[in-house]
CSV table of C-alpha atoms in Angstrom, one decimal:
chain,number,residue,atom,x,y,z
W,1,MET,CA,63.9,-62.9,23.2
W,2,ARG,CA,63.7,-59.7,25.2
W,3,LEU,CA,61.4,-58.2,22.5
W,4,VAL,CA,59.1,-61.2,22.6
W,5,PHE,CA,59.0,-61.0,26.4
W,6,LEU,CA,58.0,-57.3,26.2
W,7,LEU,CA,55.3,-58.0,23.6
W,8,CYS,CA,53.8,-60.8,25.9
W,9,LEU,CA,53.7,-58.4,28.8
W,10,PHE,CA,52.0,-55.7,26.6
W,11,PHE,CA,49.2,-58.1,25.4
W,12,LEU,CA,48.7,-59.4,29.0
W,13,PHE,CA,48.3,-55.8,30.2
W,14,LEU,CA,45.7,-55.1,27.4
W,15,ASN,CA,43.8,-58.2,28.3
W,16,CYS,CA,43.6,-57.3,32.0
W,17,GLU,CA,42.6,-53.7,31.2
W,18,ASP,CA,39.8,-55.0,29.0
W,19,LYS,CA,38.5,-57.2,31.8
W,20,GLN,CA,38.5,-54.3,34.2
W,21,THR,CA,36.6,-52.2,31.7
W,22,LYS,CA,33.9,-54.8,31.3
W,23,LYS,CA,33.5,-55.0,35.1
W,24,LYS,CA,32.8,-51.3,35.2
W,25,ILE,CA,30.4,-51.4,32.4
W,26,ILE,CA,28.3,-54.4,33.7
W,27,PRO,CA,28.1,-54.0,37.5
W,28,LYS,CA,26.3,-56.6,39.6
W,29,ALA,CA,24.2,-55.6,42.6
W,30,THR,CA,25.2,-57.4,45.8
W,31,VAL,CA,22.3,-58.7,48.0
W,32,THR,CA,23.2,-59.2,51.6
W,33,LYS,CA,21.9,-62.2,53.6
W,34,LYS,CA,19.5,-59.8,55.5
W,35,GLU,CA,18.2,-58.5,52.2
W,36,LYS,CA,17.7,-62.0,50.9
W,37,LYS,CA,15.6,-62.8,53.9
W,38,GLU,CA,13.5,-59.7,53.4
W,39,VAL,CA,12.9,-60.6,49.7
W,40,VAL,CA,11.7,-64.0,50.7
W,41,LYS,CA,9.3,-62.4,53.3
W,42,ASP,CA,7.9,-60.1,50.7
W,43,THR,CA,7.0,-63.0,48.4
W,44,VAL,CA,4.9,-64.6,51.1
W,45,LYS,CA,1.2,-63.6,50.8
W,46,LYS,CA,-0.5,-62.4,53.9
W,47,PRO,CA,-3.6,-64.3,54.9
W,48,GLU,CA,-6.8,-62.7,53.6
W,49,ARG,CA,-9.5,-61.5,56.0
W,50,ALA,CA,-12.4,-63.9,56.5
W,51,PHE,CA,-14.8,-61.0,56.1
W,52,PRO,CA,-14.6,-57.4,54.9
W,53,LYS,CA,-14.1,-54.6,57.4
W,54,LEU,CA,-17.6,-53.2,58.0
W,55,ASN,CA,-18.8,-49.7,58.0
W,56,SER,CA,-22.3,-48.1,58.1
W,57,LYS,CA,-22.6,-48.2,54.3
W,58,SER,CA,-21.5,-51.8,53.8
W,59,ALA,CA,-23.0,-53.4,56.9
W,60,MET,CA,-26.6,-53.7,55.6
W,61,ALA,CA,-25.7,-55.5,52.4
W,62,PHE,CA,-23.3,-57.7,54.3
W,63,PHE,CA,-25.9,-58.8,56.9
W,64,LEU,CA,-28.6,-59.2,54.2
W,65,GLU,CA,-26.4,-61.7,52.5
W,66,TYR,CA,-25.2,-63.2,55.8
W,67,ASP,CA,-28.8,-63.9,56.7
W,68,LYS,CA,-29.3,-66.1,53.7
W,69,HIS,CA,-26.5,-68.5,54.7
W,70,TYR,CA,-26.4,-68.5,58.5
W,71,LYS,CA,-29.8,-69.3,60.1
W,72,GLU,CA,-28.7,-69.9,63.7
W,73,ASN,CA,-30.9,-68.2,66.2
W,74,LYS,CA,-30.0,-69.6,69.7
W,75,VAL,CA,-27.0,-68.7,71.8
W,76,ARG,CA,-25.8,-69.3,75.3
W,77,LEU,CA,-23.9,-66.7,77.4
W,78,THR,CA,-21.6,-68.1,80.0
W,79,THR,CA,-21.1,-65.4,82.7
W,80,ASP,CA,-19.5,-65.2,86.1
W,81,PHE,CA,-22.9,-65.9,87.6
W,82,GLY,CA,-24.0,-68.7,85.3
W,83,THR,CA,-25.5,-69.3,81.9
W,84,ILE,CA,-28.2,-67.4,80.0
W,85,ASP,CA,-29.9,-68.9,76.9
W,86,ILE,CA,-31.3,-66.5,74.3
W,87,LEU,CA,-33.6,-67.0,71.3
W,88,LEU,CA,-32.9,-64.5,68.6
W,89,TYR,CA,-35.9,-63.4,66.5
W,90,ASN,CA,-35.8,-64.2,62.8
W,91,GLU,CA,-38.1,-61.2,62.1
W,92,THR,CA,-35.3,-58.8,63.1
W,93,LYS,CA,-32.9,-60.4,60.6
W,94,PHE,CA,-30.2,-57.7,60.6
W,95,HIS,CA,-29.9,-57.7,64.3
W,96,ARG,CA,-30.0,-61.5,64.5
W,97,SER,CA,-27.4,-61.9,61.8
W,98,ASN,CA,-25.2,-59.3,63.6
W,99,PHE,CA,-25.3,-61.1,66.9
W,100,ILE,CA,-24.5,-64.5,65.3
W,101,PHE,CA,-21.7,-62.9,63.3
W,102,LEU,CA,-20.2,-61.3,66.4
W,103,THR,CA,-20.6,-64.6,68.3
W,104,LYS,CA,-18.6,-66.4,65.6
W,105,GLN,CA,-16.0,-63.7,65.7
W,106,LYS,CA,-15.8,-64.3,69.5
W,107,TYR,CA,-16.3,-60.6,70.0
W,108,PHE,CA,-18.4,-61.0,73.2
W,109,ASN,CA,-15.9,-63.2,75.0
W,110,ASP,CA,-14.4,-61.3,77.9
W,111,THR,CA,-16.7,-58.3,77.5
W,112,GLN,CA,-18.6,-57.2,80.6
W,113,PHE,CA,-22.0,-56.3,82.0
W,114,TYR,CA,-21.1,-52.7,82.3
W,115,ARG,CA,-24.4,-51.1,83.2
W,116,VAL,CA,-26.6,-52.7,85.9
W,117,ILE,CA,-29.8,-51.2,87.3
W,118,ASN,CA,-31.7,-53.5,89.6
W,119,ASN,CA,-35.4,-54.0,88.7
W,120,TYR,CA,-34.7,-52.4,85.3
W,121,ILE,CA,-32.0,-53.7,82.9
W,122,VAL,CA,-28.5,-55.3,82.7
W,123,GLN,CA,-26.5,-54.1,79.7
W,124,ALA,CA,-23.5,-55.9,78.2
W,125,GLY,CA,-21.1,-56.1,75.3
W,126,ASN,CA,-18.5,-53.5,76.3
W,127,SER,CA,-15.4,-53.4,78.4
W,128,ASP,CA,-12.6,-51.1,79.7
W,129,ASP,CA,-10.1,-53.6,78.3
W,130,LYS,CA,-8.2,-52.3,75.3
W,131,LYS,CA,-8.6,-55.8,73.7
W,132,THR,CA,-12.3,-55.0,73.2
W,133,ALA,CA,-11.5,-51.8,71.4
W,134,ARG,CA,-9.1,-53.7,69.1
W,135,LYS,CA,-11.8,-56.3,68.3
W,136,ARG,CA,-14.1,-53.5,67.3
W,137,ALA,CA,-11.5,-51.8,65.2
W,138,HIS,CA,-10.8,-55.1,63.4
W,139,ILE,CA,-14.5,-55.8,62.7
W,140,GLY,CA,-15.3,-52.3,61.7
W,141,ARG,CA,-17.3,-49.2,62.9
W,142,TYR,CA,-20.9,-49.4,61.8
W,143,LEU,CA,-24.5,-48.8,63.0
W,144,LEU,CA,-27.7,-50.8,62.4
W,145,PRO,CA,-31.0,-49.2,61.4
W,146,PRO,CA,-33.9,-49.4,63.9
W,147,ASP,CA,-36.4,-52.2,63.6
W,148,THR,CA,-39.0,-51.4,66.2
W,149,LYS,CA,-42.3,-52.3,64.4
W,150,ARG,CA,-42.3,-56.1,64.7
W,151,GLY,CA,-44.8,-56.1,67.6
W,152,PHE,CA,-42.3,-57.2,70.2
W,153,LYS,CA,-42.6,-55.6,73.7
W,154,HIS,CA,-40.0,-54.9,76.3
W,155,ASP,CA,-41.3,-57.6,78.6
W,156,ARG,CA,-39.2,-59.1,81.3
W,157,GLY,CA,-36.4,-61.1,79.6
W,158,ALA,CA,-36.5,-59.2,76.3
W,159,VAL,CA,-33.1,-58.7,74.7
W,160,SER,CA,-32.9,-55.3,73.0
W,161,MET,CA,-30.3,-53.1,71.3
W,162,PRO,CA,-30.0,-49.3,71.5
W,163,SER,CA,-31.8,-48.2,68.4
W,164,SER,CA,-34.2,-45.5,67.7
W,165,GLU,CA,-36.4,-44.0,64.9
W,166,ILE,CA,-36.3,-40.6,66.6
W,167,ASN,CA,-33.6,-38.0,66.1
W,168,ASN,CA,-31.6,-39.0,69.2
W,169,PRO,CA,-27.9,-39.9,68.6
W,170,TYR,CA,-27.8,-41.7,72.0
W,171,LYS,CA,-30.4,-44.2,70.8
W,172,LEU,CA,-28.8,-45.1,67.4
W,173,ALA,CA,-28.1,-48.8,66.9
W,174,SER,CA,-25.1,-50.0,68.8
W,175,PRO,CA,-24.3,-53.4,67.2
W,176,PHE,CA,-21.7,-54.5,69.8
W,177,GLU,CA,-24.0,-54.0,72.8
W,178,PHE,CA,-27.3,-55.3,74.1
W,179,PHE,CA,-29.4,-55.2,77.2
W,180,ILE,CA,-31.8,-57.6,78.9
W,181,VAL,CA,-34.9,-56.3,80.6
W,182,GLN,CA,-34.9,-57.5,84.2
W,183,GLN,CA,-37.8,-55.4,85.5
W,184,LYS,CA,-40.8,-57.3,86.7
W,185,GLY,CA,-43.8,-56.5,84.5
W,186,GLY,CA,-41.4,-55.3,81.8
W,187,ALA,CA,-40.2,-51.8,80.8
W,188,HIS,CA,-42.8,-51.0,78.1
W,189,PHE,CA,-41.9,-47.3,78.1
W,190,LEU,CA,-38.9,-48.4,76.0
W,191,ASP,CA,-41.2,-49.8,73.3
W,192,GLY,CA,-40.8,-48.1,70.0
W,193,ASP,CA,-37.4,-46.6,70.8
W,194,TYR,CA,-35.2,-49.7,71.0
W,195,THR,CA,-35.0,-52.8,68.8
W,196,ILE,CA,-36.0,-56.0,70.5
W,197,PHE,CA,-34.2,-58.8,68.7
W,198,GLY,CA,-34.6,-61.8,71.1
W,199,ARG,CA,-35.6,-63.0,74.5
W,200,VAL,CA,-34.1,-65.0,77.4
W,201,THR,CA,-35.4,-68.6,77.4
W,202,LYS,CA,-33.4,-69.8,80.3
W,203,GLY,CA,-31.3,-68.1,83.0
W,204,MET,CA,-33.4,-65.2,84.2
W,205,ASP,CA,-32.3,-66.2,87.7
W,206,VAL,CA,-28.8,-65.4,86.6
W,207,VAL,CA,-30.0,-62.1,85.2
W,208,ASP,CA,-31.5,-61.3,88.6
W,209,LYS,CA,-28.2,-62.1,90.4
W,210,ILE,CA,-26.3,-59.8,88.1
W,211,ALA,CA,-28.9,-57.0,88.6
W,212,ALA,CA,-28.6,-57.3,92.4
W,213,VAL,CA,-24.9,-56.5,92.6
W,214,GLU,CA,-23.5,-53.3,94.1
W,215,THR,CA,-22.6,-50.6,91.5
W,216,ASP,CA,-20.9,-47.2,91.4
W,217,ASP,CA,-22.6,-43.9,90.5
W,218,GLY,CA,-22.3,-44.8,86.8
W,219,ASP,CA,-24.2,-48.1,87.3
W,220,TRP,CA,-21.0,-50.0,86.6
W,221,PRO,CA,-20.7,-53.0,88.9
W,222,ASP,CA,-18.1,-52.5,91.7
W,223,LYS,CA,-16.7,-55.9,90.8
W,224,ASN,CA,-16.5,-56.6,87.0
W,225,ILE,CA,-18.9,-59.2,85.7
W,226,TYR,CA,-17.6,-60.9,82.6
W,227,ILE,CA,-19.2,-62.8,79.7
W,228,ARG,CA,-16.7,-65.6,79.5
W,229,ASN,CA,-18.1,-67.1,76.4
W,230,VAL,CA,-20.9,-66.9,73.9
W,231,GLU,CA,-21.7,-69.9,71.8
W,232,ILE,CA,-24.3,-71.0,69.3
W,233,ILE,CA,-26.6,-73.8,70.5
W,234,ASN,CA,-29.3,-76.0,68.9
C-alpha cells in the first residue's frame, strides 16, 4: 500500500511539473483595462478633412475645380456698424472662389477691420486673436496670382485684394484679407497693382462709418471693429 501511495505521488508530481513547463513555453500577454481602452480608441477612425490643406502649389488647381461646382457670388458682411453686401466678380474666378470658400469655412467670422484710413480704404480679414491664426493654419498657407487685367477700376466701393504683377513682396496676393475703397472719386492709382474681385452693392454708409473711427499710428482702430458673420446671399 505504501508503495502504491508513493507511486501516485510520483505521477502527480510529474503531471504538475508538465503543466508548469507548458505555462512557461506558451506565455499569454496580459492586457490591462487601460490598455484595452487604448486599443479601442486606436480602432476608431478619425474624421477626414472636408478639404485638403492648401499651399501655393495646390491652391490654383483646387480653386479651378471649386469654381466649377460653387457659383455663388453674393455675400453679406455683418459688422459692428451694420451690414455690407458685396457682389463678387465671376471674371476673377480664383479670387471669387477663394472668398466663397473662406466664407463657407467661416474664416472671416470674428476677424477685424484692422487698417482704416479715412477717405481712402478700410482693410479687413485679420485679427490679433490667436483663433484667427489657428484658422489660417488649418486651411493652409497659400498665395493667389494677380488678376489685374479685367478692366475693373478702384472706384469707390471696389473690393480688392493685395496682389501685384510687379516684383514687390508686400503686394503679393493675400487670400485671407481684402480692402474696400472708401475714397470719394476712387483710388485709381492702385489700378494694375491690386486685384479687384468685387464691389459693394449696399452698405457704403457702413463703410463710411468704419472709415471715420479714431485709429492709432498704425491705422488700427482704437476700438476693435469686428466682422461678426459673413454669409452667402441670393
